[in-house]
XYZ file of C-alpha atoms in Angstrom:
410
model
C 0.000 0.000 0.000
C 1.088 3.628 0.149
C 4.608 3.859 1.479
C 5.151 0.094 1.190
C 8.378 -0.796 -0.570
C 7.971 -2.953 -3.666
C 9.877 -6.198 -3.035
C 12.539 -7.309 -5.498
C 10.548 -10.490 -6.069
C 7.748 -8.434 -7.616
C 10.270 -6.867 -9.989
C 11.552 -10.306 -10.962
C 7.988 -11.441 -11.641
C 7.483 -8.402 -13.890
C 10.653 -9.282 -15.794
C 9.421 -12.840 -16.267
C 6.180 -11.485 -17.749
C 8.311 -9.563 -20.250
C 10.159 -12.787 -21.105
C 6.881 -14.618 -21.600
C 5.587 -12.054 -24.089
C 8.663 -12.240 -26.328
C 6.987 -15.061 -28.246
C 8.437 -18.078 -29.981
C 8.236 -17.149 -33.671
C 10.760 -14.978 -35.443
C 13.941 -14.965 -37.471
C 16.446 -17.790 -37.730
C 18.992 -17.632 -34.951
C 22.737 -18.273 -35.078
C 22.269 -21.386 -32.967
C 19.006 -23.045 -34.084
C 16.559 -23.152 -31.177
C 13.677 -25.655 -31.363
C 10.351 -23.884 -31.097
C 9.279 -26.350 -28.413
C 12.261 -25.280 -26.304
C 11.438 -21.585 -26.746
C 7.799 -22.204 -25.819
C 8.937 -24.135 -22.766
C 11.080 -21.197 -21.668
C 8.387 -18.568 -22.252
C 5.621 -20.579 -20.603
C 7.938 -21.543 -17.767
C 8.605 -17.836 -17.260
C 4.866 -17.165 -16.960
C 4.347 -19.969 -14.450
C 7.355 -18.769 -12.462
C 6.054 -15.185 -12.546
C 2.693 -16.294 -11.160
C 4.342 -18.427 -8.484
C 6.641 -15.587 -7.375
C 3.798 -13.062 -7.337
C 1.706 -15.442 -5.271
C 4.585 -16.204 -2.895
C 5.168 -12.521 -2.212
C 1.435 -11.804 -1.883
C 0.083 -14.799 0.013
C -2.636 -12.700 1.633
C -3.955 -11.910 -1.859
C -4.025 -8.169 -1.349
C -4.944 -6.505 -4.633
C -5.715 -3.043 -5.995
C -8.987 -3.235 -7.878
C -9.036 -1.122 -11.030
C -10.922 -0.719 -14.281
C -8.036 -2.012 -16.420
C -7.712 -5.379 -14.687
C -11.493 -5.702 -14.395
C -11.976 -5.201 -18.148
C -9.039 -7.489 -18.900
C -10.654 -10.185 -16.767
C -13.951 -9.724 -18.615
C -12.051 -10.261 -21.877
C -11.495 -13.836 -20.743
C -15.234 -14.522 -21.097
C -15.553 -14.257 -24.898
C -12.107 -15.856 -25.205
C -13.206 -18.978 -23.340
C -16.664 -19.129 -24.946
C -15.281 -18.934 -28.480
C -12.330 -21.225 -27.782
C -14.531 -23.912 -26.212
C -15.889 -24.815 -29.661
C -12.348 -25.898 -30.610
C -12.665 -24.357 -34.090
C -9.129 -23.088 -33.589
C -7.986 -26.387 -32.072
C -6.864 -27.240 -28.541
C -4.269 -24.498 -28.854
C -7.079 -21.992 -28.296
C -7.800 -23.365 -24.816
C -4.075 -23.352 -24.078
C -3.927 -19.669 -25.047
C -6.929 -18.993 -22.807
C -5.117 -20.615 -19.883
C -2.040 -18.522 -20.672
C -4.102 -15.321 -20.752
C -5.780 -16.258 -17.462
C -2.401 -16.878 -15.811
C -1.084 -13.599 -17.241
C -4.044 -11.626 -15.893
C -3.852 -13.435 -12.556
C -0.196 -12.440 -12.169
C -1.079 -8.799 -12.869
C -3.800 -8.965 -10.200
C -1.268 -10.220 -7.669
C 1.256 -7.530 -8.593
C -1.407 -4.800 -8.459
C -0.856 -4.640 -4.695
C 2.173 -2.410 -5.419
C 0.508 -0.247 -8.077
C 0.581 3.050 -6.227
C 1.428 5.574 -8.930
C 5.174 5.191 -8.398
C 7.916 4.702 -10.974
C 9.248 1.379 -9.663
C 7.712 -0.753 -12.405
C 8.784 1.784 -15.046
C 12.400 1.110 -14.095
C 11.810 -2.673 -14.161
C 10.221 -2.269 -17.599
C 13.164 -0.313 -18.988
C 15.810 -2.624 -17.512
C 14.227 -5.818 -18.818
C 13.625 -4.567 -22.342
C 17.092 -3.021 -22.424
C 18.477 -6.462 -21.567
C 16.477 -7.906 -24.478
C 17.888 -5.243 -26.788
C 21.336 -6.104 -25.432
C 20.896 -9.637 -26.758
C 19.929 -8.174 -30.149
C 23.053 -5.989 -30.201
C 25.188 -8.975 -29.204
C 23.739 -10.994 -32.068
C 24.488 -8.141 -34.460
C 28.091 -8.008 -33.259
C 28.609 -11.780 -33.457
C 26.943 -12.369 -36.816
C 25.897 -9.290 -38.824
C 24.684 -11.506 -41.662
C 22.272 -13.406 -39.433
C 21.110 -10.206 -37.719
C 20.445 -8.385 -41.018
C 19.131 -11.188 -43.264
C 17.972 -10.720 -46.844
C 14.741 -12.552 -45.944
C 13.674 -9.453 -43.980
C 15.063 -6.996 -46.503
C 18.185 -6.304 -44.465
C 16.176 -5.220 -41.418
C 17.508 -6.010 -37.948
C 16.269 -9.224 -36.309
C 17.180 -11.185 -33.217
C 20.085 -13.489 -34.040
C 20.367 -15.005 -30.550
C 16.658 -15.078 -29.666
C 14.079 -15.159 -32.497
C 12.785 -11.591 -32.595
C 11.226 -9.869 -35.597
C 12.008 -6.266 -36.656
C 8.637 -4.933 -35.392
C 9.286 -6.473 -31.970
C 12.744 -4.946 -31.674
C 11.447 -1.595 -32.898
C 8.655 -1.671 -30.341
C 10.965 -2.411 -27.409
C 13.459 0.257 -28.505
C 10.763 2.902 -28.976
C 9.054 2.235 -25.642
C 12.160 2.360 -23.467
C 13.463 5.386 -25.383
C 10.265 7.300 -24.723
C 10.113 6.343 -21.055
C 13.777 7.220 -20.501
C 13.354 10.630 -22.154
C 10.460 11.350 -19.801
C 12.506 10.257 -16.775
C 15.225 12.714 -17.809
C 12.701 15.528 -18.181
C 11.303 14.664 -14.762
C 14.829 14.645 -13.291
C 14.438 11.047 -12.120
C 17.654 9.935 -13.819
C 20.871 11.611 -14.926
C 21.675 12.382 -18.556
C 24.661 10.003 -18.724
C 22.596 7.004 -17.616
C 19.802 8.018 -19.979
C 22.213 8.275 -22.918
C 23.365 4.698 -22.289
C 19.783 3.586 -22.913
C 18.569 6.078 -25.511
C 21.478 6.144 -27.990
C 21.814 2.383 -28.654
C 18.025 1.981 -28.615
C 17.621 4.605 -31.336
C 20.366 2.946 -33.384
C 18.609 -0.419 -33.156
C 15.273 1.234 -33.976
C 16.788 2.773 -37.111
C 18.217 -0.596 -38.170
C 14.795 -2.260 -37.890
C 13.212 0.240 -40.336
C 10.013 -0.097 -38.304
C 7.659 2.710 -39.274
C 4.965 1.900 -36.725
C 7.373 2.024 -33.781
C 8.919 5.263 -35.042
C 5.562 6.989 -35.465
C 4.400 5.610 -32.125
C 7.505 7.026 -30.444
C 7.051 10.500 -31.936
C 3.294 10.690 -31.373
C 3.537 9.214 -27.889
C 6.308 11.600 -26.842
C 4.487 14.577 -28.351
C 1.364 13.692 -26.355
C 3.301 13.058 -23.139
C 5.479 16.160 -23.341
C 2.449 18.219 -24.291
C 0.895 17.229 -20.958
C 3.974 18.626 -19.168
C 4.507 21.837 -21.144
C 2.506 24.046 -18.784
C 4.241 22.789 -15.643
C 7.791 21.848 -16.689
C 10.412 24.227 -18.079
C 12.532 21.232 -19.132
C 9.612 19.866 -21.160
C 9.158 23.228 -22.882
C 12.842 23.409 -23.797
C 12.861 19.846 -25.076
C 9.743 20.487 -27.143
C 11.224 23.597 -28.775
C 14.558 21.928 -29.570
C 12.797 18.845 -30.951
C 10.669 20.950 -33.283
C 13.740 22.844 -34.502
C 15.766 19.657 -35.069
C 12.839 18.029 -36.868
C 12.488 21.033 -39.162
C 16.205 21.011 -40.007
C 16.162 17.241 -40.605
C 13.104 17.518 -42.844
C 14.844 20.113 -45.009
C 18.346 18.682 -45.086
C 17.631 14.961 -44.945
C 14.215 14.806 -46.576
C 15.172 12.395 -49.376
C 17.094 10.091 -47.031
C 14.221 10.016 -44.558
C 11.750 9.271 -47.336
C 13.906 6.401 -48.593
C 14.166 4.994 -45.068
C 10.430 5.305 -44.598
C 9.510 3.623 -47.895
C 12.037 0.766 -47.370
C 12.369 0.334 -51.134
C 8.663 -0.437 -51.592
C 6.551 0.693 -54.502
C 3.826 3.245 -53.909
C 1.188 0.572 -54.540
C 2.710 -1.756 -51.960
C 3.043 1.097 -49.496
C -0.565 2.163 -50.061
C -1.765 -1.350 -49.230
C 0.357 -1.301 -46.045
C 2.676 -4.066 -47.333
C -0.262 -6.262 -48.275
C -2.057 -5.933 -44.963
C -5.112 -4.280 -46.515
C -5.778 -7.353 -48.678
C -5.816 -9.607 -45.610
C -8.097 -7.177 -43.766
C -10.576 -7.043 -46.660
C -10.656 -10.843 -46.902
C -11.196 -11.178 -43.150
C -14.101 -8.728 -43.125
C -15.685 -10.361 -46.175
C -15.538 -13.903 -44.743
C -18.975 -15.327 -43.797
C -19.657 -15.715 -40.062
C -22.445 -17.038 -37.911
C -24.059 -14.810 -35.301
C -22.110 -16.557 -32.540
C -18.825 -16.096 -34.392
C -19.597 -12.425 -34.944
C -20.403 -11.835 -31.281
C -17.848 -14.111 -29.585
C -15.256 -14.735 -32.297
C -13.494 -17.854 -33.548
C -11.321 -18.513 -30.487
C -7.799 -17.447 -29.586
C -5.348 -18.267 -32.362
C -2.031 -17.146 -33.803
C -3.411 -13.787 -35.036
C -3.532 -14.935 -38.659
C -6.204 -15.328 -41.322
C -5.807 -17.654 -44.281
C -2.232 -18.343 -43.241
C -1.286 -14.639 -43.337
C -0.753 -12.390 -40.322
C -3.626 -10.016 -39.555
C -1.338 -7.264 -38.213
C -4.165 -5.203 -36.768
C -5.202 -5.470 -33.133
C -8.816 -4.529 -33.720
C -9.398 -6.989 -36.563
C -7.468 -9.701 -34.717
C -9.678 -9.213 -31.659
C -12.786 -9.184 -33.867
C -11.680 -12.404 -35.531
C -10.840 -14.225 -32.294
C -13.062 -12.621 -29.612
C -15.827 -11.044 -31.646
C -17.630 -7.770 -31.153
C -17.632 -8.259 -27.385
C -13.843 -8.425 -27.418
C -13.581 -5.293 -29.583
C -15.895 -3.441 -27.186
C -13.853 -4.451 -24.148
C -10.517 -3.529 -25.744
C -11.929 -0.163 -26.835
C -13.176 0.362 -23.267
C -9.676 -0.341 -21.924
C -8.108 2.320 -24.156
C -10.884 4.850 -23.505
C -10.915 4.352 -19.730
C -7.131 4.550 -19.369
C -6.999 7.590 -21.632
C -9.847 9.276 -19.771
C -8.264 8.671 -16.370
C -4.937 10.009 -17.644
C -6.564 13.203 -18.893
C -8.310 13.747 -15.558
C -5.122 13.385 -13.515
C -3.181 16.542 -12.625
C 0.056 17.068 -14.607
C 2.896 14.845 -13.359
C 5.699 12.667 -14.627
C 3.671 9.535 -13.919
C 0.763 10.876 -15.920
C 3.078 11.759 -18.823
C 4.560 8.227 -18.864
C 1.056 6.746 -18.861
C -0.053 9.020 -21.725
C 3.022 7.978 -23.722
C 2.285 4.270 -23.246
C -1.419 4.608 -24.043
C -0.720 6.725 -27.135
C 1.957 4.322 -28.353
C -0.318 1.282 -27.992
C -3.180 3.103 -29.737
C -0.944 4.007 -32.706
C 0.612 0.543 -32.925
C -2.785 -1.180 -32.783
C -3.415 -0.192 -36.414
C -0.600 -2.309 -37.868
C 0.260 -4.662 -34.977
C -1.803 -7.330 -33.208
C -1.731 -8.069 -29.501
C -4.350 -6.094 -27.574
C -6.561 -9.153 -27.096
C -4.012 -11.661 -25.793
C -1.006 -11.859 -23.462
C 1.436 -9.541 -25.221
C 3.868 -6.665 -24.644
C 1.051 -4.247 -25.471
C -1.088 -5.460 -22.580
C 2.008 -5.209 -20.371
C 2.587 -1.613 -21.527
C -1.030 -0.781 -20.673
C -0.668 -2.529 -17.308
C 2.297 -0.266 -16.608
C 0.153 2.734 -17.559
C -2.559 1.536 -15.166
C 0.003 1.219 -12.359
C 1.132 4.803 -12.991
C -2.435 6.105 -12.899
C -3.352 4.270 -9.691
C -3.943 6.659 -6.833
C -1.751 6.022 -3.778
C -3.631 4.017 -1.184
C -4.552 5.993 1.879
C -2.691 4.880 4.947
C -4.666 4.083 8.038
C -4.193 6.702 10.745
C -1.891 5.631 13.512
C -3.780 4.584 16.598
C -3.185 6.926 19.486
C -2.181 4.904 22.522
C -4.684 5.252 25.282
C -3.265 7.047 28.302
C -4.041 5.048 31.443
C -6.184 6.962 33.858
C -4.610 7.607 37.199
C -6.730 6.650 40.132
C -7.203 9.408 42.635
C -6.825 8.336 46.260
C -9.962 8.533 48.378
C -8.409 11.069 50.756
C -7.649 13.411 47.808
C -11.245 13.323 46.590
C -12.505 14.843 49.850
C -12.926 18.526 49.984
C -10.370 20.308 52.136
C -12.952 22.908 53.080
C -14.584 21.937 56.309
């Protein structure tokens, strides 16, 4: 509760949740890793996270909140649609994973008090993941920049795709910038995180993560402009640098943004629009429209959906879309109603980033980094629990002797 120190075990459990959401599909690694082994590690991390969270919170003290409540409700259409086994037994397995993920967040919510503790855990864990990406790039540049992905950076030690790496780099860059503006870390320590993260982000050529970083930071810093001189200075310098870069490096930036694609391919969002049109045109029963087809691998016709809203519609139906929309709206509304603060700015950045990324990335309806980002935002927006007033020790009454009670006036 308020004033209670977050135990290190809770931080370890948070890191294990990050490990679980890394996934098991991605690029070919230097040392081939069987997918079964990767799944064993990621699922083992989730089970360990739940066990640690339970061990450190045996009294099951929780902080009830709208985010976790809505996330728990999302389990209902997931289970109902998955019970038909149209997506196979894997759907029920994914439901169990989502339930364990949500249960771990409930247990950790005891320490959600609007502090920055989990922000630091978030940055450290994802920076460690990016460290493995950088190590893979140093060991085998060919494996880390394969032709299969158009020369974009991938995980050569752990199978990570360019969008994943771009997402992690953008999120920790944005959070670290905000910590610097809030004077919660020194510039040297921040540079150690920000500079290599931006380099890795540039090597991934991930447009969604880049736009999410800029839009998220603009929204977050905008919430601090009226109360922070550092935020105002940063905003002015960023606008000036962006203007200079647009004039002097316009052609290079355009080439980086297009990634060698034709205008037709770019207009169809690298083929995503064709998958989206096919998904929306597919016939569905009333039950499938309302509850979805069951949790799957976020694909349709063997191709990735790459859109959180359509993926949720496909797997959890209109009920799932409504609940996910409610999560974004509620978190955004609470953030806007909070007074200006560093915590509020970090939450606005995370919410904005997830909202931008939801258009070309899936993950808002299942255990994923995006739900973990939003959980972090919810922890930042949680009001500190009121501490119970200290009980005033009762002063023992002194007994007055009988002779003293008598009046001395005779």
